[in-house]
């Protein structure tokens, strides 16, 4: 039984990490019924990610949901993103091999969505096993939010971007645990400052996390 549940994760990406060993340093800043932790990820003694994580044991209070899941087709009615890219003569980034992504309204690179930087995409994590650990389960929402702001932003462009947008920060507010639901819906809106807001829904209509990130524009030639 887990006495605490996740509440907020705030991350700052200080530099690029490499594949390989990572040291994790956790310091307790506040303990009690609500707790705050400082988390540092290091490679070769250099911190590349700095985060603060809030958890709480509080469960009382009214349960009221102001928002409802977007009206979109269920994932089994949609095609995998790899199939859609292939049809348009493109290849999906290798990262998406870790996920079964099902875009609701697929847009090939350079084909602008008339709504602007908006996107809804169902996701199922490869080799994911249901867990009752709320902190492991929370990583699905965190990854869903972190990885979809840039794709949503480029969805609103009428030509392919000649720059990338590495994340400066990431904040996630956790509402519920995904639990046994395999599919999650990332409901994304990104604007001209390349700031994005993402809501993560379960297939049974529960809002389990909300988050956002500010991205830094970096021309490809400086990559």
XYZ file of N, CA and C in Angstrom:
669
model
N 0.841 -1.188 0.000
C 0.000 0.000 0.000
C 0.888 1.254 0.000
N 0.590 2.171 -0.902
C 1.367 3.402 -0.994
C 0.623 4.497 -0.237
N 1.269 5.053 0.808
C 0.628 6.056 1.631
C 0.550 7.400 0.914
N 1.529 7.675 0.062
C 1.544 8.939 -0.668
C 1.211 8.714 -2.138
N 0.689 9.741 -2.764
C 0.469 9.720 -4.205
C 1.158 10.938 -4.806
N 1.459 10.857 -6.103
C 2.139 11.968 -6.765
C 1.174 13.138 -6.897
N 1.711 14.347 -6.830
C 0.895 15.544 -6.954
C 1.412 16.455 -8.067
N 2.689 16.833 -8.007
C 3.268 17.733 -9.001
C 4.708 17.308 -9.273
N 5.115 17.382 -10.534
C 6.521 17.212 -10.907
C 6.917 18.408 -11.759
N 7.965 19.103 -11.352
C 8.473 20.266 -12.086
C 9.934 20.004 -12.446
N 10.227 19.984 -13.742
C 11.571 19.633 -14.211
C 12.173 20.786 -15.009
N 13.497 20.912 -14.910
C 14.247 21.838 -15.755
C 15.361 21.049 -16.444
N 15.381 21.158 -17.772
C 16.368 20.435 -18.567
C 17.592 21.338 -18.755
N 18.686 21.043 -18.088
C 19.842 21.930 -18.057
C 20.809 21.703 -19.219
N 20.935 20.456 -19.641
C 21.805 20.139 -20.766
C 21.382 18.787 -21.322
N 21.963 18.412 -22.446
C 21.591 17.162 -23.103
C 22.274 15.984 -22.419
N 21.517 14.918 -22.214
C 22.074 13.690 -21.651
C 22.461 12.734 -22.775
N 23.266 11.735 -22.445
C 23.697 10.718 -23.401
C 23.186 9.357 -22.945
N 23.187 8.403 -23.859
C 22.852 7.038 -23.473
C 23.944 6.534 -22.538
N 23.528 5.926 -21.441
C 24.527 5.408 -20.520
C 24.093 5.563 -19.077
N 25.034 5.406 -18.176
C 24.772 5.426 -16.746
C 24.298 6.796 -16.276
N 23.305 6.812 -15.391
C 22.773 8.039 -14.814
C 22.742 7.896 -13.297
N 23.257 8.900 -12.587
C 23.175 8.939 -11.131
C 21.966 9.776 -10.734
N 21.184 9.266 -9.755
C 20.001 9.960 -9.261
C 20.238 10.350 -7.807
N 20.115 11.641 -7.519
C 20.307 12.150 -6.165
C 18.981 12.756 -5.697
N 18.479 12.282 -4.556
C 17.200 12.757 -4.017
C 17.428 13.346 -2.628
N 16.968 14.578 -2.430
C 17.038 15.243 -1.130
C 15.625 15.566 -0.669
N 15.330 15.281 0.599
C 14.016 15.584 1.168
C 14.011 17.042 1.621
N 13.155 17.873 1.022
C 13.044 19.281 1.391
C 11.956 19.512 2.435
N 10.915 18.702 2.379
C 9.813 18.792 3.340
C 9.219 17.410 3.523
N 8.991 17.022 4.751
C 8.388 15.727 5.035
C 7.054 15.938 5.734
N 6.251 14.891 5.772
C 4.959 14.987 6.433
C 3.850 14.474 5.545
N 2.613 14.911 5.824
C 1.473 14.447 5.026
C 1.574 14.918 3.582
N 2.223 16.064 3.364
C 2.610 16.506 2.030
C 4.119 16.675 2.040
N 4.794 16.157 1.050
C 6.252 16.136 1.042
C 6.781 16.690 -0.262
N 7.986 17.263 -0.189
C 8.643 17.819 -1.369
C 10.068 17.287 -1.445
N 10.446 16.861 -2.650
C 11.762 16.270 -2.859
C 12.490 17.017 -3.966
N 13.778 17.186 -3.793
C 14.632 17.717 -4.848
C 15.313 16.532 -5.534
N 15.195 16.449 -6.839
C 15.742 15.310 -7.587
C 16.716 15.829 -8.640
N 17.919 15.279 -8.652
C 18.929 15.651 -9.644
C 19.357 14.413 -10.418
N 19.438 14.528 -11.729
C 19.971 13.471 -12.576
C 21.321 13.928 -13.109
N 22.355 13.083 -12.934
C 23.722 13.468 -13.294
C 24.376 12.424 -14.181
N 25.243 12.908 -15.069
C 26.154 12.064 -15.842
C 27.548 12.674 -15.727
N 28.509 11.843 -15.354
C 29.893 12.316 -15.175
C 29.953 13.535 -14.254
N 29.153 13.473 -13.170
C 29.089 14.504 -12.135
C 28.504 15.830 -12.615
N 27.896 15.834 -13.813
C 27.242 17.035 -14.337
C 25.733 16.852 -14.296
N 25.026 17.787 -13.670
C 23.568 17.708 -13.575
C 22.943 18.099 -14.903
N 22.144 17.192 -15.480
C 21.470 17.526 -16.739
C 19.978 17.742 -16.551
N 19.423 17.304 -15.414
C 18.009 17.552 -15.126
C 17.862 17.833 -13.642
N 17.113 18.897 -13.343
C 16.836 19.275 -11.961
C 15.328 19.308 -11.780
N 14.811 18.659 -10.741
C 13.364 18.583 -10.571
C 12.977 18.715 -9.110
N 11.749 19.182 -8.894
C 11.116 19.118 -7.590
C 9.817 18.338 -7.736
N 9.595 17.431 -6.810
C 8.432 16.550 -6.860
C 7.655 16.679 -5.553
N 6.368 16.956 -5.672
C 5.481 17.002 -4.509
C 4.642 15.740 -4.453
N 4.500 15.183 -3.253
C 3.600 14.053 -3.029
C 2.699 14.387 -1.849
N 1.604 13.663 -1.699
C 0.688 13.917 -0.593
C -0.041 12.647 -0.197
N -0.402 12.579 1.066
C -1.230 11.471 1.559
C -2.683 11.900 1.688
N -2.970 13.158 1.390
C -4.323 13.691 1.546
C -5.237 13.142 0.448
N -6.396 12.672 0.842
C -7.354 12.115 -0.113
C -8.752 12.682 0.077
N -8.964 13.467 1.166
C -10.298 13.983 1.431
C -10.603 15.175 0.530
N -11.869 15.539 0.510
C -12.281 16.663 -0.329
C -13.229 16.205 -1.422
N -13.984 17.130 -2.000
C -14.953 16.770 -3.054
C -14.258 16.335 -4.335
N -14.884 15.434 -5.054
C -14.359 15.000 -6.342
C -15.255 15.598 -7.427
N -14.748 16.602 -8.098
C -15.528 17.301 -9.118
C -14.682 17.488 -10.356
N -15.152 17.032 -11.490
C -14.430 17.151 -12.752
C -15.143 18.170 -13.633
N -14.440 19.251 -13.978
C -15.038 20.310 -14.773
C -14.946 20.029 -16.268
N -14.019 19.147 -16.674
C -13.759 18.932 -18.090
C -14.135 17.503 -18.490
N -14.462 17.343 -19.754
C -14.785 16.022 -20.279
C -13.846 15.717 -21.441
N -13.615 14.442 -21.660
C -12.693 13.995 -22.701
C -13.190 14.452 -24.081
N -12.282 14.861 -24.978
C -12.705 15.258 -26.332
C -13.450 14.121 -27.042
N -14.383 14.510 -27.907
C -15.134 13.521 -28.672
C -14.291 13.081 -29.867
N -13.569 11.982 -29.705
C -12.691 11.457 -30.745
C -12.962 9.962 -30.907
N -12.613 9.397 -32.064
C -12.787 7.957 -32.244
C -11.907 7.173 -31.267
N -12.321 5.984 -30.865
C -11.497 5.147 -29.993
C -10.262 4.655 -30.745
N -9.214 4.242 -30.034
C -7.959 3.874 -30.700
C -8.080 2.719 -31.680
N -8.968 1.763 -31.413
C -9.061 0.599 -32.311
C -9.652 0.961 -33.675
N -10.214 2.164 -33.804
C -10.752 2.603 -35.099
C -9.742 3.416 -35.898
N -8.543 3.640 -35.343
C -7.538 4.477 -35.986
C -6.306 3.662 -36.368
N -5.555 4.164 -37.352
C -4.365 3.472 -37.836
C -3.129 3.889 -37.035
N -2.123 3.002 -36.939
C -0.861 3.369 -36.297
C -0.177 4.497 -37.059
N 0.584 5.305 -36.351
C 1.246 6.457 -36.968
C 2.247 6.017 -38.030
N 2.908 4.857 -37.840
C 3.869 4.377 -38.836
C 3.183 4.137 -40.179
N 1.962 3.582 -40.150
C 1.205 3.327 -41.380
C 0.849 4.628 -42.082
N 0.452 5.636 -41.301
C 0.066 6.919 -41.882
C 1.264 7.635 -42.497
N 2.404 7.614 -41.799
C 3.614 8.231 -42.355
C 4.034 7.536 -43.643
N 3.999 6.205 -43.645
C 4.418 5.442 -44.815
C 3.555 5.772 -46.028
N 2.276 5.969 -45.831
C 1.363 6.289 -46.925
C 1.732 7.614 -47.579
N 2.318 8.527 -46.801
C 2.702 9.843 -47.332
C 4.183 9.906 -47.696
N 4.857 8.747 -47.720
C 6.260 8.713 -48.113
C 7.217 9.199 -47.049
N 6.803 9.183 -45.777
C 7.656 9.620 -44.678
C 7.888 8.473 -43.711
N 8.838 8.653 -42.824
C 9.146 7.648 -41.821
C 9.085 8.287 -40.450
N 8.409 7.616 -39.514
C 8.288 8.145 -38.168
C 9.629 8.075 -37.446
N 9.857 9.028 -36.542
C 11.063 9.024 -35.722
C 11.170 7.717 -34.944
N 12.394 7.226 -34.768
C 12.602 5.936 -34.112
C 12.064 5.914 -32.683
N 11.944 7.096 -32.055
C 11.417 7.139 -30.691
C 10.046 6.504 -30.594
N 9.238 6.691 -31.650
C 7.850 6.226 -31.598
C 7.743 4.714 -31.662
N 8.865 4.013 -31.833
C 8.838 2.556 -31.745
C 8.548 2.089 -30.319
N 8.731 2.994 -29.366
C 8.429 2.666 -27.976
C 6.941 2.789 -27.650
N 6.181 3.340 -28.592
C 4.765 3.603 -28.363
C 3.948 3.153 -29.566
N 2.732 2.745 -29.301
C 1.763 2.548 -30.369
C 0.944 3.825 -30.416
N 1.257 4.693 -31.393
C 0.582 5.978 -31.496
C -0.517 5.946 -32.536
N -1.700 6.445 -32.195
C -2.838 6.469 -33.124
C -3.367 7.908 -33.226
N -2.855 8.702 -34.188
C -3.336 10.081 -34.348
C -4.815 10.112 -34.733
N -5.538 11.058 -34.150
C -6.953 11.212 -34.470
C -7.121 11.837 -35.853
N -6.312 12.849 -36.169
C -6.381 13.532 -37.467
C -4.950 13.698 -37.958
N -4.463 12.742 -38.710
C -3.054 12.745 -39.108
C -2.766 13.844 -40.124
N -1.616 14.521 -39.916
C -1.150 15.550 -40.842
C 0.283 15.235 -41.232
N 0.531 15.081 -42.525
C 1.896 14.856 -42.990
C 2.704 16.129 -42.785
N 4.039 16.029 -42.652
C 4.874 17.222 -42.484
C 4.596 18.258 -43.563
N 4.328 19.519 -43.148
C 4.033 20.587 -44.091
C 2.563 20.726 -44.428
N 1.731 19.813 -43.920
C 0.283 19.899 -44.149
C -0.356 20.466 -42.888
N -0.640 21.764 -42.892
C -1.051 22.469 -41.685
C -2.464 22.105 -41.260
N -2.637 21.936 -39.950
C -3.959 21.767 -39.365
C -4.623 23.137 -39.319
N -5.827 23.300 -39.865
C -6.479 24.621 -39.870
C -6.746 25.148 -38.465
N -6.722 24.280 -37.465
C -6.932 24.730 -36.080
C -5.665 25.334 -35.480
N -4.528 25.206 -36.187
C -3.256 25.657 -35.635
C -2.549 24.505 -34.934
N -1.775 24.829 -33.898
C -0.985 23.809 -33.204
C -1.812 22.976 -32.262
N -2.661 22.140 -32.814
C -3.510 21.262 -32.012
C -3.296 19.818 -32.460
N -3.503 18.893 -31.539
C -3.363 17.481 -31.885
C -3.994 16.630 -30.791
N -4.634 15.553 -31.203
C -5.097 14.522 -30.280
C -4.520 13.195 -30.753
N -3.889 12.467 -29.862
C -3.264 11.200 -30.246
C -3.407 10.177 -29.121
N -3.915 8.984 -29.484
C -3.956 7.872 -28.538
C -2.567 7.231 -28.455
N -2.208 6.796 -27.255
C -0.900 6.189 -27.031
C -1.041 4.926 -26.189
N -0.286 3.914 -26.565
C -0.152 2.712 -25.732
C 1.325 2.387 -25.661
N 1.864 2.292 -24.463
C 3.295 2.081 -24.275
C 3.657 0.624 -24.550
N 4.725 0.407 -25.334
C 5.167 -0.942 -25.682
C 5.656 -1.669 -24.433
N 5.291 -2.942 -24.350
C 5.750 -3.816 -23.253
C 5.392 -3.255 -21.881
N 4.276 -2.542 -21.786
C 3.855 -1.966 -20.520
C 2.982 -2.963 -19.766
N 3.292 -3.172 -18.504
C 2.486 -4.032 -17.652
C 1.793 -3.185 -16.593
N 0.516 -3.461 -16.367
C -0.236 -2.719 -15.367
C 0.449 -2.824 -14.006
N 0.497 -1.706 -13.294
C 1.150 -1.683 -11.998
C 0.291 -0.924 -11.002
N 0.386 -1.325 -9.723
C -0.321 -0.581 -8.687
C 0.582 0.457 -8.042
N 1.810 0.618 -8.575
C 2.729 1.643 -8.091
C 2.343 2.962 -8.752
N 1.796 3.933 -7.992
C 1.327 5.178 -8.616
C 2.443 6.007 -9.233
N 3.683 5.835 -8.765
C 4.781 6.637 -9.283
C 5.304 6.075 -10.608
N 5.332 4.752 -10.734
C 5.689 4.161 -12.025
C 4.597 4.459 -13.047
N 3.335 4.328 -12.629
C 2.220 4.605 -13.528
C 2.264 6.048 -14.020
N 2.711 6.973 -13.163
C 2.733 8.395 -13.519
C 3.694 8.702 -14.651
N 4.695 7.834 -14.867
C 5.659 8.112 -15.939
C 4.990 8.117 -17.308
N 3.894 7.382 -17.462
C 3.206 7.391 -18.756
C 2.658 8.785 -19.065
N 2.039 9.417 -18.076
C 1.520 10.775 -18.285
C 2.655 11.757 -18.517
N 3.727 11.621 -17.737
C 4.855 12.541 -17.869
C 5.466 12.470 -19.262
N 5.703 11.250 -19.773
C 6.277 11.088 -21.112
C 5.296 11.580 -22.181
N 4.011 11.298 -21.990
C 3.004 11.741 -22.965
C 2.986 13.252 -23.100
N 3.105 13.957 -21.978
C 3.091 15.422 -22.002
C 4.391 15.967 -22.579
N 5.512 15.414 -22.155
C 6.822 15.927 -22.577
C 7.061 15.777 -24.071
N 6.528 14.736 -24.683
C 6.886 14.423 -26.073
C 5.909 14.951 -27.122
N 4.805 15.588 -26.718
C 3.794 15.928 -27.721
C 3.626 17.410 -28.005
N 4.323 18.267 -27.298
C 4.165 19.703 -27.552
C 4.776 20.094 -28.896
N 5.981 19.608 -29.181
C 6.620 19.921 -30.467
C 5.854 19.339 -31.648
N 5.432 18.058 -31.629
C 4.627 17.550 -32.750
C 3.339 18.340 -32.956
N 2.695 18.764 -31.862
C 1.465 19.548 -32.015
C 1.755 20.908 -32.635
N 2.848 21.528 -32.220
C 3.231 22.831 -32.777
C 3.478 22.728 -34.284
N 4.246 21.716 -34.705
C 4.539 21.561 -36.139
C 3.287 21.180 -36.921
N 2.282 20.639 -36.253
C 1.018 20.317 -36.903
C 0.352 21.566 -37.476
N 0.655 22.724 -36.901
C 0.030 23.955 -37.367
C 0.841 24.708 -38.402
N 1.996 24.136 -38.830
C 2.861 24.809 -39.802
C 2.554 24.354 -41.223
N 2.634 25.295 -42.167
C 2.360 24.965 -43.571
C 3.619 24.504 -44.296
N 4.762 24.479 -43.604
C 5.998 23.959 -44.182
C 6.803 23.309 -43.058
N 7.736 22.463 -43.421
C 8.535 21.798 -42.414
C 9.441 22.802 -41.700
N 9.521 22.683 -40.385
C 10.338 23.598 -39.586
C 11.820 23.335 -39.835
N 12.619 24.436 -39.934
C 14.059 24.289 -40.111
C 14.772 24.504 -38.765
N 14.079 24.174 -37.684
C 14.644 24.301 -36.342
C 14.039 23.215 -35.461
N 14.653 22.994 -34.315
C 14.115 22.078 -33.326
C 13.764 22.887 -32.080
N 13.112 22.264 -31.117
C 12.669 22.993 -29.927
C 12.875 22.137 -28.676
N 14.111 22.036 -28.191
C 14.345 21.289 -26.953
C 13.621 21.940 -25.782
N 13.092 21.104 -24.899
C 12.323 21.594 -23.752
C 13.224 22.270 -22.726
N 12.792 23.415 -22.230
C 13.477 24.083 -21.130
C 12.959 23.580 -19.784
N 11.656 23.348 -19.728
C 11.062 22.908 -18.476
C 9.880 22.009 -18.765
N 9.351 21.416 -17.714
C 8.168 20.564 -17.821
C 7.498 20.551 -16.466
N 6.214 20.842 -16.438
C 5.435 20.750 -15.207
C 4.242 19.842 -15.455
N 4.010 18.914 -14.549
C 2.886 17.983 -14.659
C 2.103 18.013 -13.353
N 0.792 18.208 -13.467
C -0.103 18.114 -12.323
C -0.872 16.801 -12.453
N -0.740 15.949 -11.477
C -1.362 14.621 -11.525
C -2.721 14.646 -10.829
N -3.722 14.089 -11.500
C -5.082 14.064 -10.956
C -5.479 12.671 -10.478
N -5.211 11.670 -11.315
C -5.573 10.300 -10.997
C -4.504 9.356 -11.506
N -4.650 8.080 -11.157
C -3.772 7.044 -11.687
C -4.435 6.415 -12.912
N -3.632 6.106 -13.938
C -4.190 5.479 -15.136
C -4.705 4.081 -14.875
N -4.024 3.372 -13.956
C -4.477 2.038 -13.565
C -4.406 1.032 -14.694
N -5.470 0.283 -14.877
C -5.472 -0.820 -15.839
C -5.728 -0.368 -17.277
N -5.993 0.928 -17.487
C -6.242 1.424 -18.841
C -4.934 1.460 -19.632
N -4.888 0.720 -20.756
C -3.673 0.674 -21.578
C -3.511 1.931 -22.431
N -4.617 2.430 -22.986
C -4.565 3.550 -23.908
C -4.752 4.868 -23.177
N -3.947 5.863 -23.559
C -4.070 7.218 -23.048
C -4.221 8.167 -24.228
N -5.030 9.210 -24.060
C -5.227 10.219 -25.100
C -4.487 11.487 -24.708
N -3.525 11.901 -25.545
C -2.835 13.175 -25.358
C -3.592 14.235 -26.142
N -4.115 15.218 -25.436
C -4.915 16.304 -26.011
C -4.066 17.565 -25.903
N -3.492 18.021 -27.037
C -2.392 18.987 -27.010
C -2.768 20.284 -27.721
N -2.306 21.409 -27.138
C -2.414 22.718 -27.794
C -1.087 23.429 -27.614
N -0.491 23.889 -28.720
C 0.790 24.602 -28.665
C 0.659 25.913 -29.430
N 1.269 26.985 -28.895
C 1.132 28.282 -29.546
C 2.467 28.794 -30.073
N 2.462 30.045 -30.542
C 3.604 30.576 -31.285
C 4.873 30.734 -30.457
N 4.776 30.771 -29.147
C 5.974 30.838 -28.317
C 6.566 29.451 -28.105
N 5.997 28.466 -28.775
C 6.310 27.053 -28.603
C 6.174 26.694 -27.125
N 5.060 27.138 -26.584
C 4.630 26.678 -25.273
C 3.449 25.766 -25.506
N 3.410 24.674 -24.801
C 2.330 23.726 -25.026
C 1.615 23.362 -23.743
N 0.351 23.005 -23.895
C -0.468 22.527 -22.793
C -1.039 21.187 -23.195
N -0.896 20.205 -22.343
C -1.313 18.845 -22.676
C -2.205 18.300 -21.572
N -3.295 17.667 -21.963
C -4.134 16.927 -21.024
C -4.046 15.446 -21.399
N -3.979 14.583 -20.398
C -3.879 13.139 -20.629
C -5.127 12.477 -20.066
N -5.831 11.737 -20.956
C -7.093 11.083 -20.594
C -6.951 9.572 -20.725
N -7.678 8.832 -19.902
C -7.782 7.385 -20.093
C -8.917 7.110 -21.069
N -8.939 5.898 -21.608
C -9.965 5.540 -22.586
C -11.366 5.536 -21.971
N -11.451 5.404 -20.639
C -12.776 5.446 -20.005
C -13.160 6.861 -19.583
N -12.407 7.871 -20.075
C -12.825 9.250 -19.923
C -12.338 9.990 -18.703
N -11.322 9.468 -17.992
C -10.806 10.133 -16.797
C -9.607 11.010 -17.140
N -9.611 12.240 -16.654
C -8.469 13.139 -16.811
C -7.462 12.791 -15.720
N -6.290 12.256 -16.110
C -5.341 11.785 -15.098
C -4.141 12.702 -14.922
N -3.886 13.597 -15.867
C -2.758 14.521 -15.711
C -2.914 15.699 -16.661
N -2.380 16.836 -16.228
C -2.324 18.042 -17.036
C -0.903 18.588 -16.931
N -0.382 19.113 -18.025
C 0.986 19.625 -17.954
C 1.284 20.627 -19.036
N 2.496 21.175 -18.962
C 2.915 22.135 -19.962
C 4.413 22.270 -19.987
N 4.910 22.882 -21.066
C 6.345 23.033 -21.231
C 6.627 24.226 -22.126
N 7.759 24.890 -21.878
C 8.242 25.977 -22.726
C 9.464 25.458 -23.472
N 9.514 25.660 -24.769
C 10.590 25.106 -25.589
C 11.470 26.212 -26.165
N 12.734 25.902 -26.338
C 13.723 26.839 -26.851
C 13.940 26.581 -28.337
N 13.825 27.615 -29.181
C 14.018 27.458 -30.618
C 15.506 27.392 -30.934
N 15.900 26.310 -31.614
C 17.305 26.122 -31.988
C 17.357 25.782 -33.490
N 17.957 26.648 -34.346
C 18.069 26.340 -35.773
C 18.792 25.015 -35.971
N 18.386 24.265 -36.968
C 18.974 22.962 -37.208
C 20.464 23.034 -37.497
N 20.926 24.107 -38.147
C 22.342 24.227 -38.478
C 23.213 24.406 -37.235
N 22.601 24.756 -36.092
C 23.347 24.902 -34.839
C 23.208 23.671 -33.967
N 22.506 22.664 -34.447
C 22.209 21.472 -33.681
C 23.482 20.784 -33.233
